[in-house]
PDB file of C-alpha atoms in Angstrom:
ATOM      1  CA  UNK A   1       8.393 -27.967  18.453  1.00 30.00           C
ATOM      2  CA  UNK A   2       9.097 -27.416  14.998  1.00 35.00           C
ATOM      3  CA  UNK A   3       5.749 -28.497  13.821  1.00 43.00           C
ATOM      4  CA  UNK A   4       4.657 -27.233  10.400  1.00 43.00           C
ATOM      5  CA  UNK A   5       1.887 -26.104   8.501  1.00 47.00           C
ATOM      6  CA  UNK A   6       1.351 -26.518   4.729  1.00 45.00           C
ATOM      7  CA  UNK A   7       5.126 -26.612   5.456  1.00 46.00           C
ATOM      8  CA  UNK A   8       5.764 -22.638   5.001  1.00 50.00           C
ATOM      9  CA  UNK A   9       4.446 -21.385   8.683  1.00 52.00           C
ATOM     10  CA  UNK A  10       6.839 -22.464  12.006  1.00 61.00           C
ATOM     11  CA  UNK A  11       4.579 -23.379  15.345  1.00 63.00           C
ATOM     12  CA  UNK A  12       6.422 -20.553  16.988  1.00 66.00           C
ATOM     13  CA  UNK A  13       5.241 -18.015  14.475  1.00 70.00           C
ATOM     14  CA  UNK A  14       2.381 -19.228  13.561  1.00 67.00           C
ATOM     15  CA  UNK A  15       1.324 -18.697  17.664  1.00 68.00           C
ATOM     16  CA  UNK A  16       2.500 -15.345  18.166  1.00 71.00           C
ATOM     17  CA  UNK A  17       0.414 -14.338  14.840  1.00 73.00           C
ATOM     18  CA  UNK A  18      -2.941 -16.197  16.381  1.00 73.00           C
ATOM     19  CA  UNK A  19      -2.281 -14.722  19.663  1.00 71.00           C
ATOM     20  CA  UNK A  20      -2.220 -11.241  18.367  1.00 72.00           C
ATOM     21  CA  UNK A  21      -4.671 -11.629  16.442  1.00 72.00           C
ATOM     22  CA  UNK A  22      -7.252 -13.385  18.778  1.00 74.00           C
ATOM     23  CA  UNK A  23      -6.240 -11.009  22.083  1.00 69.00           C
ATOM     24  CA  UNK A  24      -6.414  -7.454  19.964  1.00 70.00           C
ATOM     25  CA  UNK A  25     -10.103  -8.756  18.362  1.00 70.00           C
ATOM     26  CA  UNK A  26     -10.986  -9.975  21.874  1.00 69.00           C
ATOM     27  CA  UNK A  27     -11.370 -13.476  20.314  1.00 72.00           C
ATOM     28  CA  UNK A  28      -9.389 -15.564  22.827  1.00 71.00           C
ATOM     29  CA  UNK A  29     -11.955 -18.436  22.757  1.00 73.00           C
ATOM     30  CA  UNK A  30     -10.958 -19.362  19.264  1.00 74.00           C
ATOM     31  CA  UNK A  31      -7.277 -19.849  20.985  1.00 73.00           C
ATOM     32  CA  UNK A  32      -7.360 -23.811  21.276  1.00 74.00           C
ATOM     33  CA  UNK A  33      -9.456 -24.403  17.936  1.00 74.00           C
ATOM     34  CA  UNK A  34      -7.135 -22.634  16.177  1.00 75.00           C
ATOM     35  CA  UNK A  35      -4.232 -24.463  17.917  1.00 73.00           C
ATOM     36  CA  UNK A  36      -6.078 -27.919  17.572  1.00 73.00           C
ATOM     37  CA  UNK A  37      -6.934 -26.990  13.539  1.00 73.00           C
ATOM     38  CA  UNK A  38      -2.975 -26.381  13.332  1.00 72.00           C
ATOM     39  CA  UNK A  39      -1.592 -29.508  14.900  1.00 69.00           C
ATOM     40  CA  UNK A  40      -4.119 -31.474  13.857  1.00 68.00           C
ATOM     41  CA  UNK A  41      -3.349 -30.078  10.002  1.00 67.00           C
ATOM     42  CA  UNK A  42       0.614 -30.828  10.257  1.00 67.00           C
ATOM     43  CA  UNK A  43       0.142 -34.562  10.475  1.00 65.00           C
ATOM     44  CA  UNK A  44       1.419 -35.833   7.868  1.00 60.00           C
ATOM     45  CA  UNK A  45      -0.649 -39.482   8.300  1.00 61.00           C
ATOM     46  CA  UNK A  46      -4.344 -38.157   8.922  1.00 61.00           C
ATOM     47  CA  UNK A  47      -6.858 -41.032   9.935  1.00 65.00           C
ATOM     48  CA  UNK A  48     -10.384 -40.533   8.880  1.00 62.00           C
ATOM     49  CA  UNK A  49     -11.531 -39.591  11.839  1.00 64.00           C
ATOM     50  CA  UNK A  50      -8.962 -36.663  12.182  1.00 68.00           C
ATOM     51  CA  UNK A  51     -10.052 -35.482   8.820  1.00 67.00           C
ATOM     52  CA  UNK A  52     -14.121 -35.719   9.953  1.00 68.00           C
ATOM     53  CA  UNK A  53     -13.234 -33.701  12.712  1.00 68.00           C
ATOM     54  CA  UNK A  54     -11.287 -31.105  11.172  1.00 70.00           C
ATOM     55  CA  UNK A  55     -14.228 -30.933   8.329  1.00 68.00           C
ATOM     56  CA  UNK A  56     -16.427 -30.691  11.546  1.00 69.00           C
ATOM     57  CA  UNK A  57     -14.491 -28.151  13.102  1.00 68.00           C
ATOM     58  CA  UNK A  58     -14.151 -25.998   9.389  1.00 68.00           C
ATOM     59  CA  UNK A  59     -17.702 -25.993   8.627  1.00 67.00           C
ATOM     60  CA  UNK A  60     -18.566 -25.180  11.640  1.00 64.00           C
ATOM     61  CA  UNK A  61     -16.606 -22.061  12.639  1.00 64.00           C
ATOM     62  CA  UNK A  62     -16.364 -20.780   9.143  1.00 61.00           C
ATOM     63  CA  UNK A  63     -19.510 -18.971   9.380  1.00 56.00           C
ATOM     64  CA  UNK A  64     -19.871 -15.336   9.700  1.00 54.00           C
ATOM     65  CA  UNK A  65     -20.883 -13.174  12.215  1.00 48.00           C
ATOM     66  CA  UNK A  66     -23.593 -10.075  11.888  1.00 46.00           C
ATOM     67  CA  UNK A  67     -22.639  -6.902  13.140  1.00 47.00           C
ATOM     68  CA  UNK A  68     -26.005  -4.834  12.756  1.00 48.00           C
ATOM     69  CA  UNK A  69     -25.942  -1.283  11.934  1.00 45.00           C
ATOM     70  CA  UNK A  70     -28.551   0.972  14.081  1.00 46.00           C
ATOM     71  CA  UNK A  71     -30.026   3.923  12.706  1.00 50.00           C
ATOM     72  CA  UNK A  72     -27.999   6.976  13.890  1.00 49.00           C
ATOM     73  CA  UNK A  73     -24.827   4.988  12.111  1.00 48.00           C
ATOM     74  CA  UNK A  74     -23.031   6.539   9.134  1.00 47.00           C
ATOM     75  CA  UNK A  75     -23.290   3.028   7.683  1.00 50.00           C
ATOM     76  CA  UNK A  76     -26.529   0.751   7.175  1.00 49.00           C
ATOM     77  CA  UNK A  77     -26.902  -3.178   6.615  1.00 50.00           C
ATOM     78  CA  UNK A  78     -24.913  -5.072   8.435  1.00 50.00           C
ATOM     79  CA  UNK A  79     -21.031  -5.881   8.735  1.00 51.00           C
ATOM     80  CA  UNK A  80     -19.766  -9.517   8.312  1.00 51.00           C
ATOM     81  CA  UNK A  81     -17.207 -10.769  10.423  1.00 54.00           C
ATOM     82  CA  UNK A  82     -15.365 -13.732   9.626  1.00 60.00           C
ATOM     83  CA  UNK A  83     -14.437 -16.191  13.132  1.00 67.00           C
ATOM     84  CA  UNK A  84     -11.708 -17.976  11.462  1.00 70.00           C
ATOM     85  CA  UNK A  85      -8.870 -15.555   9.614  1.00 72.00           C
ATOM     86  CA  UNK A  86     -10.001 -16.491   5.435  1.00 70.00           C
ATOM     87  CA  UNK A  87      -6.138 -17.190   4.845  1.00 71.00           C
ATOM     88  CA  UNK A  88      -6.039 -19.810   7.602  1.00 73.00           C
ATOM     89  CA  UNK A  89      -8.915 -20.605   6.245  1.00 71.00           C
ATOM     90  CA  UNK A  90      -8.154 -21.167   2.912  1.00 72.00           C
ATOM     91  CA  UNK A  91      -4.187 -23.167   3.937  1.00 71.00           C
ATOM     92  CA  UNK A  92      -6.866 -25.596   5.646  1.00 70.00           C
ATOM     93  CA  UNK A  93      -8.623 -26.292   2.944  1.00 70.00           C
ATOM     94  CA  UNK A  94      -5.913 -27.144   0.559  1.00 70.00           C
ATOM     95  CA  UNK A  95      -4.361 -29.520   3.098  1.00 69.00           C
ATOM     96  CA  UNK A  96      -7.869 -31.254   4.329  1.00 69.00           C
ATOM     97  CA  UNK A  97      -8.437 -31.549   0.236  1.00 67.00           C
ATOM     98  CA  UNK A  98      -5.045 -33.199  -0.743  1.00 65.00           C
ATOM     99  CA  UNK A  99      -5.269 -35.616   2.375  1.00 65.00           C
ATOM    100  CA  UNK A 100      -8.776 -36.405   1.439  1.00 65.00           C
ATOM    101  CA  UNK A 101      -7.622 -37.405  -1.957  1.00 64.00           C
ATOM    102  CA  UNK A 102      -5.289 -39.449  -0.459  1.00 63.00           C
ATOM    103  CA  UNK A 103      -7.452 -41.438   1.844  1.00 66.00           C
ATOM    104  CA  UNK A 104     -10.227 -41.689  -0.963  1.00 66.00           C
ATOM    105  CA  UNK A 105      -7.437 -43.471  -2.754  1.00 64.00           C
ATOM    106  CA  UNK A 106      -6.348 -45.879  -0.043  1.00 64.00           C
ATOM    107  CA  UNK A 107      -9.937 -46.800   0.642  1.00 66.00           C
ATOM    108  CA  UNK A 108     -10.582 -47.452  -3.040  1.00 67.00           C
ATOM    109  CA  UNK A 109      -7.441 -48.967  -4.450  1.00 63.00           C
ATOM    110  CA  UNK A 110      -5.270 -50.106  -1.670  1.00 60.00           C
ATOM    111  CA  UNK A 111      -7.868 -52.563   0.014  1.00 62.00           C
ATOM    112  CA  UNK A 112      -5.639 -55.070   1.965  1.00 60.00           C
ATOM    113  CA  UNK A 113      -5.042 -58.239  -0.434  1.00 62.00           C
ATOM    114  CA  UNK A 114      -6.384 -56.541  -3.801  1.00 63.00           C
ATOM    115  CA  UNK A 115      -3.760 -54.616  -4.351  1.00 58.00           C
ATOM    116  CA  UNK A 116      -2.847 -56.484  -7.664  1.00 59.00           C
ATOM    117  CA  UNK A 117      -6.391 -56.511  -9.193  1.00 62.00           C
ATOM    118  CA  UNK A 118      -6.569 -52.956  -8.680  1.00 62.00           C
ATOM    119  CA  UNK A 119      -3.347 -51.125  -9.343  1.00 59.00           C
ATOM    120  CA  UNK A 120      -4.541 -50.748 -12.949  1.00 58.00           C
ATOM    121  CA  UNK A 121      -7.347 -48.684 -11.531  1.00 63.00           C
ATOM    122  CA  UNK A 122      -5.638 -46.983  -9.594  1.00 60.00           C
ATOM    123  CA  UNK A 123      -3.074 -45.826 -12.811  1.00 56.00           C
ATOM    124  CA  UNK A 124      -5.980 -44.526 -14.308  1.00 59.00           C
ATOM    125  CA  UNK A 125      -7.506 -42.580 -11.989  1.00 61.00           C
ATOM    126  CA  UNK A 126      -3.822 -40.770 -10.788  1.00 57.00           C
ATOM    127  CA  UNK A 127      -3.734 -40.186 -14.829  1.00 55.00           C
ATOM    128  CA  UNK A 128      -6.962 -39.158 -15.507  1.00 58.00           C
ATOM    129  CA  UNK A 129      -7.524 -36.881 -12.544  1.00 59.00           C
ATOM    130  CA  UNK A 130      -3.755 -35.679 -11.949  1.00 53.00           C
ATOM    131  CA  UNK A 131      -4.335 -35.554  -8.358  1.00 51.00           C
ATOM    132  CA  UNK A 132      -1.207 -37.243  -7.007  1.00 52.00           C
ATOM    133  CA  UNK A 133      -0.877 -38.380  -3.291  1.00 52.00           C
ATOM    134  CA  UNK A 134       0.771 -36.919  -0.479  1.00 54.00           C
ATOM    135  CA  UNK A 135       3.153 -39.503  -0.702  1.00 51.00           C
ATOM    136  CA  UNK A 136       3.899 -39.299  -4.674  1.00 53.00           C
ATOM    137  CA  UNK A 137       4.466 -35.335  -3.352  1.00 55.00           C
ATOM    138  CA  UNK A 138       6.477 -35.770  -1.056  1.00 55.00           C
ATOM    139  CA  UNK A 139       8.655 -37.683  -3.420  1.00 52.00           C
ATOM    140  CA  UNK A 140       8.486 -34.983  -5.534  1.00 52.00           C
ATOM    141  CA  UNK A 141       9.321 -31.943  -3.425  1.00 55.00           C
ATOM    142  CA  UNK A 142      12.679 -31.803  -4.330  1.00 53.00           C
ATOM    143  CA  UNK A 143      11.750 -30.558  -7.374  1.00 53.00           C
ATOM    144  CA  UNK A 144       9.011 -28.183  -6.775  1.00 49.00           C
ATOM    145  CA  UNK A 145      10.781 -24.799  -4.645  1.00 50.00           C
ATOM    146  CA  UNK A 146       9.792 -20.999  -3.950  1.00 48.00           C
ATOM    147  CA  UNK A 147      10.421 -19.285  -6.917  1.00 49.00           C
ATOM    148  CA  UNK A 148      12.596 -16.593  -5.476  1.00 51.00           C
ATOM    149  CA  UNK A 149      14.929 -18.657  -4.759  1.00 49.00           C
ATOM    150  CA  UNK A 150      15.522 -20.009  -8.672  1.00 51.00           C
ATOM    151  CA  UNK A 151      14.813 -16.728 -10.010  1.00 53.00           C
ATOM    152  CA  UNK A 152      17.545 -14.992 -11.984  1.00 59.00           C
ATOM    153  CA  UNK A 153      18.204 -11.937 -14.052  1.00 62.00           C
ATOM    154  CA  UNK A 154      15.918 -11.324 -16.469  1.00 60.00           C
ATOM    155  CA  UNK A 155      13.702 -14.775 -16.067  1.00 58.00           C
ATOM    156  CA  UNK A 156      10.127 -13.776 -14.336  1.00 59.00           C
ATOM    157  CA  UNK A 157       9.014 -16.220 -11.208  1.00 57.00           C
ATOM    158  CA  UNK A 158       6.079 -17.602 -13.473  1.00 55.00           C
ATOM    159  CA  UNK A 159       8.934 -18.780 -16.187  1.00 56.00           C
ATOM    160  CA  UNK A 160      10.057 -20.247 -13.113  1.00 56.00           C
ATOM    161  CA  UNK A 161       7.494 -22.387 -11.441  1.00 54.00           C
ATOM    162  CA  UNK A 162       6.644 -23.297 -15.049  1.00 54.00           C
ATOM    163  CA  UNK A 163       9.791 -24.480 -15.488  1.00 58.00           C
ATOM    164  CA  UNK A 164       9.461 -26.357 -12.075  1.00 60.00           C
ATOM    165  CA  UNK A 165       5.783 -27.504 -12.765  1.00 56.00           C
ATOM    166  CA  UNK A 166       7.161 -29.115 -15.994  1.00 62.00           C
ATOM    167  CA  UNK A 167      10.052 -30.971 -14.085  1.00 64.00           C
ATOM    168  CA  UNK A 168       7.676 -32.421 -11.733  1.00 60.00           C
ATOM    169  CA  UNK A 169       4.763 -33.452 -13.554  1.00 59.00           C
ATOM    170  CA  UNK A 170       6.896 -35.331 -16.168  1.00 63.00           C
ATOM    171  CA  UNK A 171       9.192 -36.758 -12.649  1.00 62.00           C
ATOM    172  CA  UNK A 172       5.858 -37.934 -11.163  1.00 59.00           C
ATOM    173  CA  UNK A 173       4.252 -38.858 -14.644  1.00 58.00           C
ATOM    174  CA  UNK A 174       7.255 -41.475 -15.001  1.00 60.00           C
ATOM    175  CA  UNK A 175       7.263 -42.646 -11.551  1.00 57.00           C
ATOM    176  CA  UNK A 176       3.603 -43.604 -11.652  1.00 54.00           C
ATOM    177  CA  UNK A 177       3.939 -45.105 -15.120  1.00 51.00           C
ATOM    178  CA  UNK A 178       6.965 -47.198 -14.312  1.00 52.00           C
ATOM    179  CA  UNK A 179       4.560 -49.230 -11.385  1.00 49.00           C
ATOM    180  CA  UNK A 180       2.300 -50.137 -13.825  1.00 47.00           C
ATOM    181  CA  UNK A 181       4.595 -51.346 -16.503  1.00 46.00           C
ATOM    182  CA  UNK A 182       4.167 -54.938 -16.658  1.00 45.00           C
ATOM    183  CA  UNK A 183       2.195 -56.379 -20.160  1.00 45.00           C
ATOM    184  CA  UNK A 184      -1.271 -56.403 -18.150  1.00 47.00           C
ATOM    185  CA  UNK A 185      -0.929 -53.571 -16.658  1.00 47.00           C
ATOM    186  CA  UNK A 186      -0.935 -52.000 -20.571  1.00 51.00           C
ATOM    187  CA  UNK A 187      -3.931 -49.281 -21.102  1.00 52.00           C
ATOM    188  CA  UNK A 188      -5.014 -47.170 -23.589  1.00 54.00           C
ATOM    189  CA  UNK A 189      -6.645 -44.179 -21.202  1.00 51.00           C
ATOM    190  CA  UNK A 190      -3.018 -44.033 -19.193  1.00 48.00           C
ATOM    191  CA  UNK A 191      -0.899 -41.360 -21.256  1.00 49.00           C
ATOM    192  CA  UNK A 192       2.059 -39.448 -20.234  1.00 44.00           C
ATOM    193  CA  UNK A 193       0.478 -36.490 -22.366  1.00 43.00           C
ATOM    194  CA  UNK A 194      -2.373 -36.172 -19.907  1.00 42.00           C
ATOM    195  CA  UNK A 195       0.839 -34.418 -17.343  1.00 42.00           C
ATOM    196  CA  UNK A 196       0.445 -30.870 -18.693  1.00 44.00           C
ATOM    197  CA  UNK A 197       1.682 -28.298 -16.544  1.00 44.00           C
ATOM    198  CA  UNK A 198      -0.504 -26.084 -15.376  1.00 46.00           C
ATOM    199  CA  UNK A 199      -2.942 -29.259 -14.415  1.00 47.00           C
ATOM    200  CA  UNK A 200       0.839 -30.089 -12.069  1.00 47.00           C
ATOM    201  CA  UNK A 201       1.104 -26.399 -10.642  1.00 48.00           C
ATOM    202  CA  UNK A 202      -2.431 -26.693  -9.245  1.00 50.00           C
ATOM    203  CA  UNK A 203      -1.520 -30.022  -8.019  1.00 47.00           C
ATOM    204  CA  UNK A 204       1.674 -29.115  -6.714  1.00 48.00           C
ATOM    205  CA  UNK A 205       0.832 -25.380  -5.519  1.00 50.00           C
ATOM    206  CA  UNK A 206       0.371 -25.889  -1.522  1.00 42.00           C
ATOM    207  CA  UNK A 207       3.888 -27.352  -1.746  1.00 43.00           C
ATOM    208  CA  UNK A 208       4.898 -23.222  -2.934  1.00 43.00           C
ATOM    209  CA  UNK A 209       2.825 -20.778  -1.913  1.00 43.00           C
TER     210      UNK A 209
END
């Protein structure tokens, strides 16, 4: 299985890590929600029901746990422990965020047989918000790479994903444009200008990091 999440960690890897991690803390019961968080995160087509359970499952074992301190101790208070690792954590969170953009924007602009009354709507809300769609992403992905790989002498990695950032939010800027193109479709609040870059690198940053 060469299953991926947030397309940067391998199953393979990504199981050894969890299994060290859960066996040497003695937290072996997290085991399968971890597993289930991680395959149910590298779907690529999410229904809603996925994505309620995975917001489910994150709110529910984010919590901390309270380690209390006795007297006697050479610390007082008490000692939070987190269930969930905060970087797994945190990779989760990006990806249940950009899918739930996406299926806020099927549900509201890509009803079955409206499509043509809203696709003006749904221009101006990719423009105003610059929140693309998995899909408009992965069209885009070409474009948007680790830095370290485009880096060269004397050009810093931030000169670099700027450079990238640019590329793609003026690539995806033009490919949402040229949809809604026809003489109705004309609108005032839709402007390329809107693209700027660093509103792209957020958009585009789980695709690099």
């Amino acid at each position: 299985m060469a299953k991926h999440f947030s397309d940067t960690i391998k199953l393979d890897t990504y199981v050894r890590t969890i299994l060290l991690e859960c066996v040497s803390l003695d937290k072996t019961s997290l085991i399968p929600v971890y597993l289930s968080m991680f395959l149910n995160a590298s779907k690529r087509d999410m229904t809603v029901e996925t994505m309620a359970q995975m917001g489910l499952m994150r709110s529910f074992y984010s919590p901390t746990l309270h380690e209390k301190h006795y007297p006697g101790n050479s610390t007082t208070g008490e000692k939070r422990l987190t269930l969930i690792r905060p970087s797994f954590m945190v990779a989760l969170d990006r990806r249940l965020g950009a899918l739930q953009v996406d299926d806020h924007v099927r549900q509201t602009y890509m009803i079955s047989g409206q499509w043509k009354e809203n696709r003006l709507a749904l221009a101006v809300y990719l423009a105003k918000n610059n929140v693309p769609p998995l899909q408009l992403l992965g069209a885009l992905r070409g474009r948007v790479r680790r830095v370290d790989k485009f880096s060269t002498p004397g050009e810093s990695a931030l000169e670099v994903l700027e450079l990238r950032s640019r590329d793609a939010a003026k690539s995806f800027a033009q490919a949402v444009l040229a949809s809604f193109d026809a003489p109705e479709a004309k609108d005032p609040r839709i402007e390329v200008a809107l693209w700027r870059a660093e509103s792209a690198r957020e958009a585009v940053r789980w695709w690099v990091e």
